[in-house]
Tab-separated table of C-alpha atoms and ligand atoms in Angstrom:
chain	number	residue	atom	x	y	z
D	1	MET	CA	0.000	0.000	0.000
D	2	LYS	CA	1.287	3.446	-0.903
D	3	ARG	CA	-0.604	6.697	-0.348
D	4	GLU	CA	0.449	10.297	-0.900
D	5	PHE	CA	-0.689	13.499	0.762
D	6	ILE	CA	0.328	17.165	0.651
D	7	THR	CA	0.438	19.552	3.602
D	8	ASN	CA	0.859	23.308	3.344
D	9	SER	CA	2.006	24.229	6.851
D	10	PRO	CA	3.522	22.660	9.969
D	11	GLU	CA	0.076	22.834	11.572
D	12	GLU	CA	-1.380	20.767	8.740
D	13	THR	CA	1.362	18.179	9.147
D	14	ILE	CA	0.671	17.988	12.879
D	15	ALA	CA	-3.074	17.593	12.248
D	16	PHE	CA	-2.390	14.874	9.670
D	17	ALA	CA	-0.064	13.032	12.049
D	18	GLU	CA	-2.602	13.354	14.855
D	19	CYS	CA	-5.177	11.502	12.708
D	20	LEU	CA	-2.614	8.825	11.908
D	21	GLY	CA	-1.621	8.570	15.575
D	22	LYS	CA	-5.199	7.683	16.480
D	23	LEU	CA	-4.932	4.549	14.323
D	24	LEU	CA	-1.693	3.273	15.835
D	25	HIS	CA	-1.339	0.300	18.152
D	26	ALA	CA	1.476	-0.992	20.311
D	27	GLY	CA	3.977	-2.764	18.074
D	28	ASP	CA	3.673	-0.257	15.238
D	29	ILE	CA	6.866	1.241	13.857
D	30	ILE	CA	6.894	4.512	11.949
D	31	ALA	CA	10.172	4.772	10.015
D	32	TYR	CA	10.807	8.239	8.619
D	33	ARG	CA	12.701	8.997	5.466
D	34	GLY	CA	13.441	12.604	4.667
D	35	ASP	CA	16.027	15.354	4.751
D	36	LEU	CA	17.028	17.741	7.510
D	37	GLY	CA	14.079	19.980	8.248
D	38	ALA	CA	11.617	17.863	6.283
D	39	GLY	CA	9.341	17.652	9.323
D	40	LYS	CA	10.034	14.343	11.074
D	41	THR	CA	10.066	15.834	14.572
D	42	THR	CA	7.064	18.010	13.725
D	43	PHE	CA	5.217	14.911	12.522
D	44	THR	CA	6.040	13.082	15.752
D	45	ARG	CA	4.494	15.960	17.694
D	46	GLY	CA	1.207	15.164	15.945
D	47	LEU	CA	1.567	11.434	16.537
D	48	ALA	CA	1.908	12.083	20.272
D	49	LEU	CA	-1.267	14.203	20.238
D	50	GLY	CA	-3.134	11.457	18.412
D	51	LEU	CA	-2.006	8.972	21.040
D	52	GLY	CA	-3.361	11.267	23.743
D	53	LEU	CA	0.077	12.205	25.064
D	54	GLN	CA	0.327	15.803	26.228
D	55	ASP	CA	4.127	16.050	26.507
D	56	LEU	CA	5.888	18.470	24.169
D	57	VAL	CA	7.853	16.449	21.641
D	58	THR	CA	11.387	17.730	21.023
D	59	SER	CA	14.193	16.414	18.860
D	60	PRO	CA	15.942	13.389	20.413
D	61	THR	CA	19.158	14.178	18.514
D	62	PHE	CA	21.422	14.315	21.562
D	63	MET	CA	19.709	11.634	23.634
D	64	LEU	CA	19.088	9.204	20.720
D	65	VAL	CA	15.664	8.428	22.192
D	66	HIS	CA	12.889	10.259	24.008
D	67	VAL	CA	10.067	8.279	25.560
D	68	TYR	CA	6.623	9.802	26.016
D	69	GLY	CA	3.913	8.240	28.133
D	70	ASN	CA	4.205	4.988	30.034
D	71	PRO	CA	3.374	1.318	29.511
D	72	PRO	CA	0.917	-0.043	28.421
D	73	LEU	CA	1.366	2.575	25.688
D	74	GLN	CA	4.486	4.631	25.233
D	75	LEU	CA	5.919	6.472	22.259
D	76	CYS	CA	9.640	5.837	21.706
D	77	HIS	CA	11.015	8.565	19.454
D	78	PHE	CA	14.470	7.741	18.077
D	79	ASP	CA	16.997	9.751	16.115
D	80	MET	CA	19.369	7.440	14.219
D	81	TYR	CA	21.293	10.281	12.549
D	82	ARG	CA	24.578	9.229	14.143
D	83	ILE	CA	24.023	5.486	14.001
D	84	GLU	CA	26.130	3.950	11.271
D	85	ASN	CA	25.214	0.294	11.454
D	86	THR	CA	22.933	-2.157	13.154
D	87	GLU	CA	25.589	-3.113	15.761
D	88	GLU	CA	25.520	0.464	17.038
D	89	LEU	CA	21.773	0.138	17.413
D	90	GLU	CA	22.335	-1.732	20.668
D	91	THR	CA	23.558	1.502	22.236
D	92	THR	CA	20.365	3.411	21.455
D	93	GLY	CA	17.996	1.394	23.620
D	94	PHE	CA	16.245	0.172	20.473
D	95	TYR	CA	16.101	-3.361	21.826
D	96	ASP	CA	15.198	-2.326	25.374
D	97	TYR	CA	11.630	-1.199	24.766
D	98	LEU	CA	9.009	-3.916	24.529
D	99	PRO	CA	7.041	-3.810	21.257
D	100	GLU	CA	3.854	-4.932	23.052
D	101	GLU	CA	3.800	-1.677	24.991
D	102	SER	CA	5.537	0.691	22.565
D	103	ILE	CA	5.062	2.593	19.343
D	104	PHE	CA	8.357	3.457	17.666
D	105	ALA	CA	8.871	6.620	15.606
D	106	ILE	CA	12.328	6.596	14.029
D	107	GLU	CA	14.074	9.564	12.430
D	108	TRP	CA	16.901	8.715	10.006
D	109	SER	CA	15.605	5.159	9.712
D	110	GLU	CA	17.648	5.001	6.492
D	111	ASN	CA	20.624	4.180	8.740
D	112	ILE	CA	19.067	1.090	10.315
D	113	GLU	CA	16.808	-0.070	7.517
D	114	THR	CA	17.962	-3.685	7.577
D	115	ALA	CA	17.033	-3.998	11.260
D	116	LEU	CA	13.403	-3.058	10.675
D	117	PRO	CA	10.668	-5.708	10.455
D	118	ASP	CA	8.163	-6.385	7.671
D	119	ASN	CA	5.330	-4.561	9.379
D	120	THR	CA	7.255	-1.246	9.348
D	121	ILE	CA	5.222	1.780	8.266
D	122	TRP	CA	7.432	3.923	6.026
D	123	LEU	CA	6.718	7.637	6.212
D	124	THR	CA	8.591	9.754	3.688
D	125	LEU	CA	8.586	13.538	3.993
D	126	GLU	CA	9.631	15.538	0.935
D	127	ILE	CA	10.237	19.273	0.974
D	128	LEU	CA	8.263	20.823	-1.888
D	129	GLY	CA	8.417	24.431	-0.748
D	130	GLU	CA	9.034	26.529	2.318
D	131	GLU	CA	5.787	25.371	3.928
D	132	GLN	CA	4.772	22.556	1.608
D	133	ARG	CA	5.543	18.882	2.166
D	134	ARG	CA	4.681	15.660	0.385
D	135	ILE	CA	3.919	12.841	2.806
D	136	ILE	CA	4.158	9.290	1.491
D	137	LEU	CA	2.760	6.494	3.628
D	138	GLU	CA	3.885	3.012	2.598
D	139	LEU	CA	3.566	-0.423	4.032
D	140	LYS	CA	3.523	-3.973	2.771
D	141	SER	CA	-0.077	-4.810	1.998
D	142	GLU	CA	0.318	-8.247	3.551
D	143	ALA	CA	1.554	-6.675	6.791
D	144	LYS	CA	-0.737	-7.372	9.714
D	145	GLY	CA	-3.036	-4.423	10.341
D	146	SER	CA	-2.337	-2.695	7.011
D	147	GLU	CA	-6.100	-2.457	6.283
D	148	ARG	CA	-6.309	0.223	8.996
D	149	PHE	CA	-4.681	2.681	6.612
D	150	ALA	CA	-6.386	1.762	3.357
D	151	ASN	CA	-9.143	4.383	3.714
D	152	PHE	CA	-7.141	6.784	5.822
D	153	ARG	CA	-8.196	10.426	5.439
D	154	ALA	CA	-6.578	13.162	7.431
B	1	ATP	N1	4.249	21.507	5.888
B	1	ATP	C1	5.179	21.424	6.859
B	1	ATP	N2	5.266	20.298	7.606
B	1	ATP	C2	6.217	20.158	8.554
B	1	ATP	N3	7.134	21.103	8.873
B	1	ATP	C3	7.093	22.247	8.164
B	1	ATP	C4	6.127	22.459	7.140
B	1	ATP	N4	6.326	23.689	6.614
B	1	ATP	C5	7.351	24.216	7.266
B	1	ATP	N5	7.829	23.378	8.207
B	1	ATP	C6	8.979	23.680	9.104
B	1	ATP	O1	10.020	22.781	8.782
B	1	ATP	C7	10.758	22.493	9.956
B	1	ATP	C8	10.752	20.996	10.178
B	1	ATP	O2	11.613	20.744	11.270
B	1	ATP	P1	11.692	19.344	11.981
B	1	ATP	O3	12.578	19.534	13.162
B	1	ATP	O4	10.337	18.777	12.186
B	1	ATP	O5	12.420	18.493	10.841
B	1	ATP	P2	13.184	17.107	10.950
B	1	ATP	O6	12.815	16.366	9.706
B	1	ATP	O7	12.904	16.467	12.249
B	1	ATP	O8	14.703	17.565	10.859
B	1	ATP	P3	16.049	16.876	11.449
B	1	ATP	O9	16.474	15.852	10.442
B	1	ATP	O10	16.999	18.001	11.538
B	1	ATP	O11	15.721	16.261	12.778
B	1	ATP	C9	10.098	23.227	11.112
B	1	ATP	O12	10.764	24.463	11.302
B	1	ATP	C10	8.689	23.449	10.585
B	1	ATP	O13	8.060	24.595	11.149
B	2	MG	MG1	14.101	15.851	13.826
């Protein structure tokens, strides 16, 4: 499944991500692709809202991971910018959070692509203009739960 959307402001991206966040379950992995400033952290802010988390989402660049909320549902927001291979992944805490109580949102997932499972939800952000972004949502149609997104409207 592959779907494309356009947003025309950060607020629109947040609103879009909030709608998507409402559909997410523990075990879901959002893997971002997109350049510096494309809107990955902004998008995650919306995801948190959709999950009912009130915390202000900030970039996890220096901490590698920020965790919002608590089990049974927490949002683990990773930044893999500095991670060069899957061995280094061990140091990020990636394997320490239980999928059955976590949703993962991963910036710079390009760097750890081979470590990501088949049910990964790929979220590409493309910069089209100063305030315009293309959002591409992709997942394997045979992935469990993919039907949730088939009629998704933000
Ligand atoms: N339509 C839009 N959607 C998202 N962000 C937008 C949009 N238009 C403008 N912006 C701006 O683009 C910037 C996106 O920054 P953000 O930190 O979310 O990017 P990022 O992809 O996480 O970057 P980095 O790779 O540096 O972590 C923000 O300043 C935001 O206000
Ligand atoms: Mg970021």
